[in-house]
CSV table of C-alpha atoms and ligand atoms in Angstrom, one decimal:
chain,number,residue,atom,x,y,z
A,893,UNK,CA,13.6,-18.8,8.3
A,894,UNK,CA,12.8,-15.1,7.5
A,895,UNK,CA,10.4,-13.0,6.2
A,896,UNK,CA,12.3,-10.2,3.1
A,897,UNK,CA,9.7,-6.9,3.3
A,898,UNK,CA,10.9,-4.6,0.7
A,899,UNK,CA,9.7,-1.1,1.8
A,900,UNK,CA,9.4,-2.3,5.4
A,901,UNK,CA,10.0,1.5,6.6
A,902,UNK,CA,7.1,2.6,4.5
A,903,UNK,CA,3.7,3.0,5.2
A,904,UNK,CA,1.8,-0.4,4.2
A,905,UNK,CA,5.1,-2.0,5.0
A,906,UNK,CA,5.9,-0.8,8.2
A,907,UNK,CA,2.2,-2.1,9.6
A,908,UNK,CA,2.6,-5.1,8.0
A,909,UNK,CA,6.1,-6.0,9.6
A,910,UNK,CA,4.5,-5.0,13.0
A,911,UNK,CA,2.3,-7.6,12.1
A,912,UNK,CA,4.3,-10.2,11.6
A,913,UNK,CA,6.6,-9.7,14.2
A,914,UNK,CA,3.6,-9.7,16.2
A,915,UNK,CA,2.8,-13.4,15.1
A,916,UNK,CA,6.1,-14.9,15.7
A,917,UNK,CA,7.8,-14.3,12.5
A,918,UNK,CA,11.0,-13.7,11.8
A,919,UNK,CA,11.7,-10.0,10.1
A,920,UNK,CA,14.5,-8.5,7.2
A,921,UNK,CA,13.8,-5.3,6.2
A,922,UNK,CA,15.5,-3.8,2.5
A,923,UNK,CA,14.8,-0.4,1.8
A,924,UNK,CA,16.3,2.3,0.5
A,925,UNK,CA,14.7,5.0,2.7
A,926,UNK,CA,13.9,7.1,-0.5
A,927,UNK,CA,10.2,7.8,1.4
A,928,UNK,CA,10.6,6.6,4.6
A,929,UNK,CA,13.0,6.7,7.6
A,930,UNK,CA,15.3,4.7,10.0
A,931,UNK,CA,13.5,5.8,13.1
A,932,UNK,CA,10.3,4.0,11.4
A,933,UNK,CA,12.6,0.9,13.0
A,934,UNK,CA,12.6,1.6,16.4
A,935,UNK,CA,8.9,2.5,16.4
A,936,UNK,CA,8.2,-0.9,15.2
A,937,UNK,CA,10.3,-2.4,18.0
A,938,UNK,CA,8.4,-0.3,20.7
A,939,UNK,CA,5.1,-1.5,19.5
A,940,UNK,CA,6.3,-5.1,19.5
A,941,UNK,CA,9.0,-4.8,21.7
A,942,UNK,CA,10.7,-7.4,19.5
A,943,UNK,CA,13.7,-6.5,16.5
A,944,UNK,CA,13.8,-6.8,12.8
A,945,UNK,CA,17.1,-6.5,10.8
A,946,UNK,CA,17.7,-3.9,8.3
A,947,UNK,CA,19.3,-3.3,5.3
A,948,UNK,CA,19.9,0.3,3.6
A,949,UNK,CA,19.7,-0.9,0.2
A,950,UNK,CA,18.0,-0.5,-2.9
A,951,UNK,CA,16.4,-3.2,-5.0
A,952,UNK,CA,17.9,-2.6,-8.1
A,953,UNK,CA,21.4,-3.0,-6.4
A,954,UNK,CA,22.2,-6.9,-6.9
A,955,UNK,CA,25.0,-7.0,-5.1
A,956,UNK,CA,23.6,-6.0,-2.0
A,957,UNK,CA,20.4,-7.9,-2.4
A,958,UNK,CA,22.4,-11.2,-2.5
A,959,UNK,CA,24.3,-10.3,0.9
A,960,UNK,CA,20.9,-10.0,2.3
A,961,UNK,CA,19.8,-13.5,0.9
A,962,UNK,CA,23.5,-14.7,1.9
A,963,UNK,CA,23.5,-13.5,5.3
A,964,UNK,CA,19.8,-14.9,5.9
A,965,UNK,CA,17.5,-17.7,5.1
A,966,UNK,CA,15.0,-16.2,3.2
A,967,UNK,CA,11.8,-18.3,3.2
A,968,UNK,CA,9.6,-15.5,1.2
A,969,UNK,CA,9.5,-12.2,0.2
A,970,UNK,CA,6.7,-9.4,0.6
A,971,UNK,CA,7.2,-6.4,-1.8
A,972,UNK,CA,6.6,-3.3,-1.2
A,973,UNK,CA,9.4,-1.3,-2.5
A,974,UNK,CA,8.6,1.2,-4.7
A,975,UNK,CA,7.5,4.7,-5.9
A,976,UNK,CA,4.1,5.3,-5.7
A,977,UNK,CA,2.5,9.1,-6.7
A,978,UNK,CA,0.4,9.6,-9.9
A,979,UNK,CA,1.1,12.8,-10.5
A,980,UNK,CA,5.1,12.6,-10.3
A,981,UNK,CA,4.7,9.4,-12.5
A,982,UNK,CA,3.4,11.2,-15.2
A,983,UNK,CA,6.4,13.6,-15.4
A,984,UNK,CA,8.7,10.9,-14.6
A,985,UNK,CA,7.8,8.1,-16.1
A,986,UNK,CA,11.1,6.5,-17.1
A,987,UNK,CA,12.0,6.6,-12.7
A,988,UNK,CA,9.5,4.5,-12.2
A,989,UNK,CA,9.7,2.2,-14.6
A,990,UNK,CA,13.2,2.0,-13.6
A,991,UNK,CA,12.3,1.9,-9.9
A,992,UNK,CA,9.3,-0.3,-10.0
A,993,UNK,CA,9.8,-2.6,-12.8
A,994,UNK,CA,13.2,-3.1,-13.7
A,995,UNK,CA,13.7,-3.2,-9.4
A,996,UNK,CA,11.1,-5.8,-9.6
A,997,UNK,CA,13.5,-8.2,-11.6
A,998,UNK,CA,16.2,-7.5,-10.1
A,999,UNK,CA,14.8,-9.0,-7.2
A,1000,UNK,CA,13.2,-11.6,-8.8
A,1001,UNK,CA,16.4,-12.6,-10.1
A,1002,UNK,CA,18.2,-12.9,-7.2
A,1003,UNK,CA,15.4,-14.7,-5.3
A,1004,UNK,CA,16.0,-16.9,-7.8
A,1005,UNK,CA,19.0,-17.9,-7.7
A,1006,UNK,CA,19.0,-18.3,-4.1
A,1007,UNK,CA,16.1,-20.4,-4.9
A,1008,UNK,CA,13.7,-18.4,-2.8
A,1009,UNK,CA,10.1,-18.4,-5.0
A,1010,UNK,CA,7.1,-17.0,-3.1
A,1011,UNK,CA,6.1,-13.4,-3.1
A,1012,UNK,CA,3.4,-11.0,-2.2
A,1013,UNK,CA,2.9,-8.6,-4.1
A,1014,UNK,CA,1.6,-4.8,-3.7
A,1015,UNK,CA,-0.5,-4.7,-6.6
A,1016,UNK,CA,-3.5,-1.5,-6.7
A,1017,UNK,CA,-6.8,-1.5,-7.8
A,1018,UNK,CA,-5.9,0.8,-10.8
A,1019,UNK,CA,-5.0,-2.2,-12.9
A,1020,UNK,CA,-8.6,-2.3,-13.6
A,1021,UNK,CA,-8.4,0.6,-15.2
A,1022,UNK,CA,-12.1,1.6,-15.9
A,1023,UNK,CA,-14.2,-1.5,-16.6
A,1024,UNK,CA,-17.3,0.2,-16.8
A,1025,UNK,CA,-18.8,-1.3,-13.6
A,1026,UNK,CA,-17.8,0.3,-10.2
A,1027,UNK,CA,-17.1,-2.8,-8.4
A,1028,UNK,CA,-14.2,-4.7,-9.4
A,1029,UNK,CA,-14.0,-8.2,-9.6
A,1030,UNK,CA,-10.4,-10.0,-10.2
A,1031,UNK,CA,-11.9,-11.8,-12.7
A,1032,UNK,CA,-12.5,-8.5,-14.4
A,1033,UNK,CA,-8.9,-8.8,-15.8
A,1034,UNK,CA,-6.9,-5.6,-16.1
A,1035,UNK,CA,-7.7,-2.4,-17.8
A,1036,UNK,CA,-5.9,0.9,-19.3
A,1037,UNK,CA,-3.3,2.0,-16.8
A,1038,UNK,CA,-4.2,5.9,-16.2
A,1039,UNK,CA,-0.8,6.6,-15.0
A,1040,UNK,CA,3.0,5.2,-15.7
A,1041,UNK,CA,2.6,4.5,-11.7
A,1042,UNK,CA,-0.6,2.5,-13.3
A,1043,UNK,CA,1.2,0.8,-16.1
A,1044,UNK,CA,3.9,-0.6,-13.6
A,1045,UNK,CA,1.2,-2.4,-11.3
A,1046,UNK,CA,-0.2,-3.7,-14.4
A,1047,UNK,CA,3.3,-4.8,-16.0
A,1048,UNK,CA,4.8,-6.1,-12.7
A,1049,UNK,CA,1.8,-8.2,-12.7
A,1050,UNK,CA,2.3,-9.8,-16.4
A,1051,UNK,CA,5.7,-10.3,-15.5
A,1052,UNK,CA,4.9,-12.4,-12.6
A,1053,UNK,CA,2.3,-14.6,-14.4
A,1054,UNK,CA,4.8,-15.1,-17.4
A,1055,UNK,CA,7.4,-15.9,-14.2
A,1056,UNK,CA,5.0,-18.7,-13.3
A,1057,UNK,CA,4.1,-20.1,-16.6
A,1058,UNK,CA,7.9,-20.4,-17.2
A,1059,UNK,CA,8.6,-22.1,-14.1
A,1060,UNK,CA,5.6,-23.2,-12.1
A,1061,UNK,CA,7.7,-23.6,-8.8
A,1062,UNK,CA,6.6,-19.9,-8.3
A,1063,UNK,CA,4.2,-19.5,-5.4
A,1064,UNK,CA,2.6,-15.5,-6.3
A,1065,UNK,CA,0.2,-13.3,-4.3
A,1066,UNK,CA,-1.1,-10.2,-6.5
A,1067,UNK,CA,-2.7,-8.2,-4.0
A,1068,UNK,CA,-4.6,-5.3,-5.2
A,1069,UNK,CA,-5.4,-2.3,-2.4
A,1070,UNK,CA,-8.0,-0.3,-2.8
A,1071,UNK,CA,-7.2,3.0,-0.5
A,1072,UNK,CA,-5.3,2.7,2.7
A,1073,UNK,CA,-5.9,5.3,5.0
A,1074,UNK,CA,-5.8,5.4,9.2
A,1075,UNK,CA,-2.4,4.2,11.0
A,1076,UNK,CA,-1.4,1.8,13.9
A,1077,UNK,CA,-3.7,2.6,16.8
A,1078,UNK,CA,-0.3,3.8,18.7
A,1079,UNK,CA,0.1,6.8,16.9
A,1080,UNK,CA,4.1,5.1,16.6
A,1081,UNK,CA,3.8,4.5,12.8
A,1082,UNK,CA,1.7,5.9,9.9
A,1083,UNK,CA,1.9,8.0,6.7
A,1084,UNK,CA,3.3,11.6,7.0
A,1085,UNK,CA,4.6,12.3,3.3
A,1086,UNK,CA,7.3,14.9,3.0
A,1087,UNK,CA,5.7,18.2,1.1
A,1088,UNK,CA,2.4,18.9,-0.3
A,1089,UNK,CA,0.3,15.5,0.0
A,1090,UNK,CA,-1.2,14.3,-3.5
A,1091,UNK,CA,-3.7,11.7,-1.5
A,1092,UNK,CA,-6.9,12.8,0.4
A,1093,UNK,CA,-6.5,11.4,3.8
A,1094,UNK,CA,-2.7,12.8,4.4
A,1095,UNK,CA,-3.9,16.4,2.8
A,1096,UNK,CA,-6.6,16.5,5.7
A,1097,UNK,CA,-4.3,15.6,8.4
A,1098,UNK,CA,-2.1,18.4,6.8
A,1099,UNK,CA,-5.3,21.0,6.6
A,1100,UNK,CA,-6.2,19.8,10.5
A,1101,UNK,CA,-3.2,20.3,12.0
A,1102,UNK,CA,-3.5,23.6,10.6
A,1103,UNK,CA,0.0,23.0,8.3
A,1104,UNK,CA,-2.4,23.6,4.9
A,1105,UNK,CA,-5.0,26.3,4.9
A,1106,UNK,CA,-7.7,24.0,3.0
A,1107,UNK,CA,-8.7,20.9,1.3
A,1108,UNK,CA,-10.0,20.8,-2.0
A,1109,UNK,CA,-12.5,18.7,-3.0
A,1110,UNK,CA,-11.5,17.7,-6.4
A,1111,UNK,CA,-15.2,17.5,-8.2
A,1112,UNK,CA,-18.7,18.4,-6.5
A,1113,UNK,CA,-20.7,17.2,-9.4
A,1114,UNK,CA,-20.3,14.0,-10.0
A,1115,UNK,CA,-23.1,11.6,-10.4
A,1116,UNK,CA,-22.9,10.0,-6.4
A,1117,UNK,CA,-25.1,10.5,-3.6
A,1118,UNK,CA,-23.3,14.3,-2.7
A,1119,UNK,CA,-21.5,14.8,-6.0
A,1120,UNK,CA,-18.4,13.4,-4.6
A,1121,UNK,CA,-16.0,11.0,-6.0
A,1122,UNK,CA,-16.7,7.9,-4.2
A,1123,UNK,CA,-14.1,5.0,-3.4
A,1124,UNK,CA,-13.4,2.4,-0.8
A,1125,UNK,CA,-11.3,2.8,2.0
A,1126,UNK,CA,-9.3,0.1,4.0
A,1127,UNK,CA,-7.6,0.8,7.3
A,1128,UNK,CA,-4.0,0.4,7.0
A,1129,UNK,CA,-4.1,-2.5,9.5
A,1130,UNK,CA,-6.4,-4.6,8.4
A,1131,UNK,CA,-4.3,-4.2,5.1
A,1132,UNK,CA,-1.4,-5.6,7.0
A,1133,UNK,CA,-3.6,-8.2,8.4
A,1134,UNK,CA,-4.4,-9.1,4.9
A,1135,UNK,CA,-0.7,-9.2,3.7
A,1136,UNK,CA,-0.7,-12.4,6.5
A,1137,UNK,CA,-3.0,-14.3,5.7
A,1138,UNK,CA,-1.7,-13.9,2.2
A,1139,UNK,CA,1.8,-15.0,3.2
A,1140,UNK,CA,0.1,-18.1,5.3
A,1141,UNK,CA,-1.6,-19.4,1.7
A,1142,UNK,CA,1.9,-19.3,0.0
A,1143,UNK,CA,1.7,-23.0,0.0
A,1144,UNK,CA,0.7,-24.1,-3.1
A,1145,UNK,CA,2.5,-22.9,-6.4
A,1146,UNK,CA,0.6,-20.4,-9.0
A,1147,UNK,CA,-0.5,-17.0,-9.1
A,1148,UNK,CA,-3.2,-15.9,-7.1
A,1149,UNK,CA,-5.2,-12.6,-7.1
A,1150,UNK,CA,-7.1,-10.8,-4.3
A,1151,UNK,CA,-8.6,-7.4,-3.6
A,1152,UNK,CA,-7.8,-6.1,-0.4
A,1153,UNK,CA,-10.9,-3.7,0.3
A,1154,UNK,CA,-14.1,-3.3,2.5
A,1155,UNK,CA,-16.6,-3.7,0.0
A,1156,UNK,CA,-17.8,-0.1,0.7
A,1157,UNK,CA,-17.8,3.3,-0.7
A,1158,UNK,CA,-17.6,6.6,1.0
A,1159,UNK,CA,-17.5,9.7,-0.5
A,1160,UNK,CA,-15.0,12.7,0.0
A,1161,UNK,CA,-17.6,14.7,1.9
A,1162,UNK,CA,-18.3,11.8,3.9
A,1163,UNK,CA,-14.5,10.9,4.2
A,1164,UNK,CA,-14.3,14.8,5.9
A,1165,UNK,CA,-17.4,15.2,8.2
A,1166,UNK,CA,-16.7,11.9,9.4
A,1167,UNK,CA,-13.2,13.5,10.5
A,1168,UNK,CA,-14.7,16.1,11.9
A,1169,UNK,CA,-16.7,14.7,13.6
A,1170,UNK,CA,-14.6,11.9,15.9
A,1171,UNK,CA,-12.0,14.3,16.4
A,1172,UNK,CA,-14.1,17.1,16.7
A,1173,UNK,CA,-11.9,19.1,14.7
A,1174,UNK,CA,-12.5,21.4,12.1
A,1175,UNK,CA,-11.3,20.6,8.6
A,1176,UNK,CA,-11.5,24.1,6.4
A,1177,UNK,CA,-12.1,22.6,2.8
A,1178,UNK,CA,-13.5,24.0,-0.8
A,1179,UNK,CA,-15.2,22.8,-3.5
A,1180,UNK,CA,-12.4,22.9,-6.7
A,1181,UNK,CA,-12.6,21.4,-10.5
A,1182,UNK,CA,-12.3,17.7,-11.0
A,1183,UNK,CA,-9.2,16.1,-11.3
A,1184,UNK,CA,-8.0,14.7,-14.5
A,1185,UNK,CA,-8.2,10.8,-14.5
A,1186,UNK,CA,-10.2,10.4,-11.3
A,1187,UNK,CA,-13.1,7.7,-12.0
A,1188,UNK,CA,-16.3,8.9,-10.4
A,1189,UNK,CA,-16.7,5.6,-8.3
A,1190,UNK,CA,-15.0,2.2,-7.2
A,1191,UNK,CA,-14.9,0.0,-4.8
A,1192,UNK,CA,-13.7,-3.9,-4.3
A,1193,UNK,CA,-15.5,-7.0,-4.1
A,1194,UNK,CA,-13.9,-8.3,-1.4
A,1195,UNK,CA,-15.9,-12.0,-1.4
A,1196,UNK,CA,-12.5,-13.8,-2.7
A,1197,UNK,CA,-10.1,-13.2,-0.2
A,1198,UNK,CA,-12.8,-13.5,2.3
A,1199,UNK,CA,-13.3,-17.2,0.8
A,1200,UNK,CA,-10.1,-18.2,0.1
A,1201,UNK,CA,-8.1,-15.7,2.4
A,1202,UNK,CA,-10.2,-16.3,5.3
A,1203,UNK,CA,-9.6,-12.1,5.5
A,1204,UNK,CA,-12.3,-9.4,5.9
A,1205,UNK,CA,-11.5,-5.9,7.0
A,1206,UNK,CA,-12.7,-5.2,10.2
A,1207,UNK,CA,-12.2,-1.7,11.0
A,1208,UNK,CA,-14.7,1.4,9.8
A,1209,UNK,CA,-14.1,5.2,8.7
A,1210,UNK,CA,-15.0,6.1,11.9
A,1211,UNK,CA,-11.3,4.2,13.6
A,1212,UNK,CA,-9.3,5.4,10.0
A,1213,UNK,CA,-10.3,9.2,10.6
A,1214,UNK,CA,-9.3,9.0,14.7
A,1215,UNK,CA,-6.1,6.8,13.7
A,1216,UNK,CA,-5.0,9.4,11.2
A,1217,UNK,CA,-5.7,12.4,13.6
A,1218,UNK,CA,-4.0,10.3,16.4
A,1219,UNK,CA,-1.1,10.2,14.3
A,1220,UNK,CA,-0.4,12.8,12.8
A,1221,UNK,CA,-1.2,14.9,16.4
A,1222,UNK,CA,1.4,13.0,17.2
A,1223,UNK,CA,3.8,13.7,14.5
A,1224,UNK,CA,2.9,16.8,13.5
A,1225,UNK,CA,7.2,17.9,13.4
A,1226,UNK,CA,8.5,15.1,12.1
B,1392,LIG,P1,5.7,4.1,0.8
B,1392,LIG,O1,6.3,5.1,-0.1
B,1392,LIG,O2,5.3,4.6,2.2
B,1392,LIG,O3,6.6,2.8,1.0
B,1392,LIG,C1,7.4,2.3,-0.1
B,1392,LIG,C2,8.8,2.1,0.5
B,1392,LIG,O4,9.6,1.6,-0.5
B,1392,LIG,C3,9.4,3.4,1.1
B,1392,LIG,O5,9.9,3.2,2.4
B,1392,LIG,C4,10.6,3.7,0.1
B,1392,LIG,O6,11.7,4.3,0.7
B,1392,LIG,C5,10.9,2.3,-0.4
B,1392,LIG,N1,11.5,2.2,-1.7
B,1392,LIG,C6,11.1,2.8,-2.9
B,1392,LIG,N2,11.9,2.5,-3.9
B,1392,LIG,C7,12.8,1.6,-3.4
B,1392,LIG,C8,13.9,0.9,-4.0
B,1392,LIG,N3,14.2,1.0,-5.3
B,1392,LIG,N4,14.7,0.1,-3.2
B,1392,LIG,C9,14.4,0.0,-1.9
B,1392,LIG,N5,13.4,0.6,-1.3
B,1392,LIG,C10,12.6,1.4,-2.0
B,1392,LIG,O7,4.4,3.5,0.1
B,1392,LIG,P2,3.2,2.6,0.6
B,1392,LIG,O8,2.0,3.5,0.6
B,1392,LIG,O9,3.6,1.9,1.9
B,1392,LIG,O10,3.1,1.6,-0.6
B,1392,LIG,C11,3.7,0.4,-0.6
B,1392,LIG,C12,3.5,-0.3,-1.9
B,1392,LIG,O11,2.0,-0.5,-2.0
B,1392,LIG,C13,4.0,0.4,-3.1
B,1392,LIG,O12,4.5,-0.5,-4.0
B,1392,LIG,C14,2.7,1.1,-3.6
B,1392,LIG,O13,2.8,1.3,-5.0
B,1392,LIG,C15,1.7,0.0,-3.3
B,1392,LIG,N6,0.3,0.6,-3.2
B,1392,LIG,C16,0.1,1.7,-2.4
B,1392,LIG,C17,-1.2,2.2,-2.3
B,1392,LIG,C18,-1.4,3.4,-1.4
B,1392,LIG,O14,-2.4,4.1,-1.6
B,1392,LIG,N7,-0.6,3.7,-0.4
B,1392,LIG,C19,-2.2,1.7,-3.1
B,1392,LIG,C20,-2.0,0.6,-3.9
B,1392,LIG,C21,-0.7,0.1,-3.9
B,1393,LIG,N1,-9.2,14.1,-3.4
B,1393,LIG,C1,-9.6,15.4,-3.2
B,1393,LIG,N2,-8.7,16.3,-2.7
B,1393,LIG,C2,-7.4,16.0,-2.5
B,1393,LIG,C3,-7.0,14.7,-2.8
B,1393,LIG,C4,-7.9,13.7,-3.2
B,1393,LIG,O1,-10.8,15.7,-3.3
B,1393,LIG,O2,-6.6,16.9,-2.2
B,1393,LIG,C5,-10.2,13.1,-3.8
B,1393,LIG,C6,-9.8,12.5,-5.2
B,1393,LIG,O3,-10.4,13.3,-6.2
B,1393,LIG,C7,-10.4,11.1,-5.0
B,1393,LIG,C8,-10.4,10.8,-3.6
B,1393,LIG,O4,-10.1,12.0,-2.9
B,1393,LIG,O5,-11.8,11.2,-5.4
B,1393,LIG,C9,-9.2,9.8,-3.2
B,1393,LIG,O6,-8.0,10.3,-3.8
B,1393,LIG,P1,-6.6,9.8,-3.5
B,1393,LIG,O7,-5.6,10.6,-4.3
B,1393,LIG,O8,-6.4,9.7,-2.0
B,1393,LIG,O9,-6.6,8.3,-4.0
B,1393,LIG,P2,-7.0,7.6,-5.5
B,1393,LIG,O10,-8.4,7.1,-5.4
B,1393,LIG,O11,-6.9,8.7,-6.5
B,1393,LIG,O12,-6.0,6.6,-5.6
């Protein structure tokens, strides 16, 4: 029996499929390499010195989804695949509602019919939209999506309760990340976006390897402890970790919810001295208007999936800032 990761040679993915090769599992990889790469394979083997299969395909093509589920024994799927930047959803919101949703059911369709009915799924903490109160809850329910990207978490969501509720042989993990930043301790595998990064921690590593001349900080007058926008960053690994013990509860059908965060917020200023700091590096930065749609503040609860997950994240900012530096130092041509 295998393991489907959609978007395995992505950023959260990749991890994650370290991780559970790493624990004995069994690994196919679909992806359609529209934001990652091939080599992002043999990295994974060096770190576990143990292969995965892959397939070049995209979700939304059937036809090649079912020779995956032909050619392997599918026990569940973790799903990752899609497009995932604000800013480009906003000018292109029909591509990812094709991309995201509409790959969503494709999959979901042919998992289906090869009678293959537990996911985990990437959901994000912007389904809360803004509930007024900067700690979310999952019992909070979801908000106003800011974004399309927004509105196709929050969708893909519905869809998958209204899966269950018509046939309650569906076993469904909504996992909702709060901000993944840091990379695999190796420096092997981590996030290195093609062209000018939208997300803080990859513009840094951008500014510190001296590829961007400056950060800016979107907003210094917010109401925080520095005027900062304040949210709650999770180490890309102990993300992964959570996708595990997600997969391991997958026994028992419904649809279950989690936040997968630390529980604490740190500010941008924080998020960049921090940097500095333990990799004694400079990072040039100034101060620049707020952003439209950022929410001053948010962070997760993280008390359910510690009690039902048995998960916690264990790594601080001080490991995400030297992971990030130790990758992209790394990787600075790729
Ligand atoms: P990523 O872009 O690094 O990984 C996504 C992968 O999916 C890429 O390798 C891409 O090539 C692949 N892909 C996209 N569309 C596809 C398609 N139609 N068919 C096959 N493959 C396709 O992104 P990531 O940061 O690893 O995010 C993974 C998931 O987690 C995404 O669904 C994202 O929306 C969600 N998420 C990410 C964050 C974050 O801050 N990184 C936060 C919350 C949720
Ligand atoms: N941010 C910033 N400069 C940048 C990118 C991001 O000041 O170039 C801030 C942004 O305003 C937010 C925080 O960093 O307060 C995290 O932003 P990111 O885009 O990484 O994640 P988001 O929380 O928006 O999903």
């Amino acid at each position: 029996m295998q393991i489907l990761v959609t978007g395995g040679t992505g950023y959260i993915g990749s991890h994650t499929v370290v991780e559970l090769l790493k624990s004995g599992k069994e690994v196919v990889i679909v992806d359609n390499l529209s934001n990652s790469s091939k080599n992002v394979i043999d990295n994974i083997e060096k770190i576990t010195n143990k292969k995965c299969k892959f397939y070049e395909i995209d979700i939304r093509d059937e036809k090649g989804l079912e020779k995956v589920f032909e050619e392997n024994d599918i026990e569940a799927v973790i799903h990752f695949a899609g497009l995932k930047a604000v800013g480009e959803s906003v000018v292109k919101p029909l591509e990812y509602y094709d991309n995201n949703v509409i790959g969503t059911i494709k999959l979901l369709e042919v998992m289906k019919k090869f009678v293959c009915k537990k996911m985990v799924f990437s959901s994000s903490a912007t389904v809360y939209g803004d509930p007024g109160n900067p700690k979310y809850v999952e019992d909070m329910g979801r908000g106003k999506a800011s974004s399309p990207y927004g509105a196709t978490k929050a969708v893909i969501e519905e869809m998958l309760e209204s899966l269950y509720i018509a046939d309650n042989e569906w076993t469904i993990s909504l996992l909702r990340y709060f901000n993944p930043i840091g990379a695999h301790e190796s420096g092997l595998i981590g996030e290195n976006p093609n062209g000018i990064p939208n997300n803080l921690m990859p513009y840094i590593q951008k500014v510190a390897i001296g590829e961007l001349k400056e950060l800016s900080i979107f907003g210094d007058n917010y109401n925080t402890k520095d005027g900062t926008c304040i949210r709650d960053y999770i180490h890309v690994v102990d993300l992964a970790v959570g996708h595990m013990k997600a997969l391991q509860k997958l026994n028992k059908p419904g649809v279950y919810i989690h936040n997968l965060g630390t529980g604490a917020g740190t500010s941008v200023l924080d998020i960049v001295k921090t940097f500095e700091k333990v990799n004694n590096i400079k990072v040039n930065y100034k101060f620049a208007p707020r952003r439209a749609g950022d929410l001053p503040e948010f962070f997760a609860d993280p008390s359910k999936a510690k009690s039902e997950l048995d998960w916690e994240a264990k790594r601080g900012i001080e490991e995400m800032c030297r992971d990030s530096w130790n990758f992209i130092s790394k990787n600075r041509n790729s």
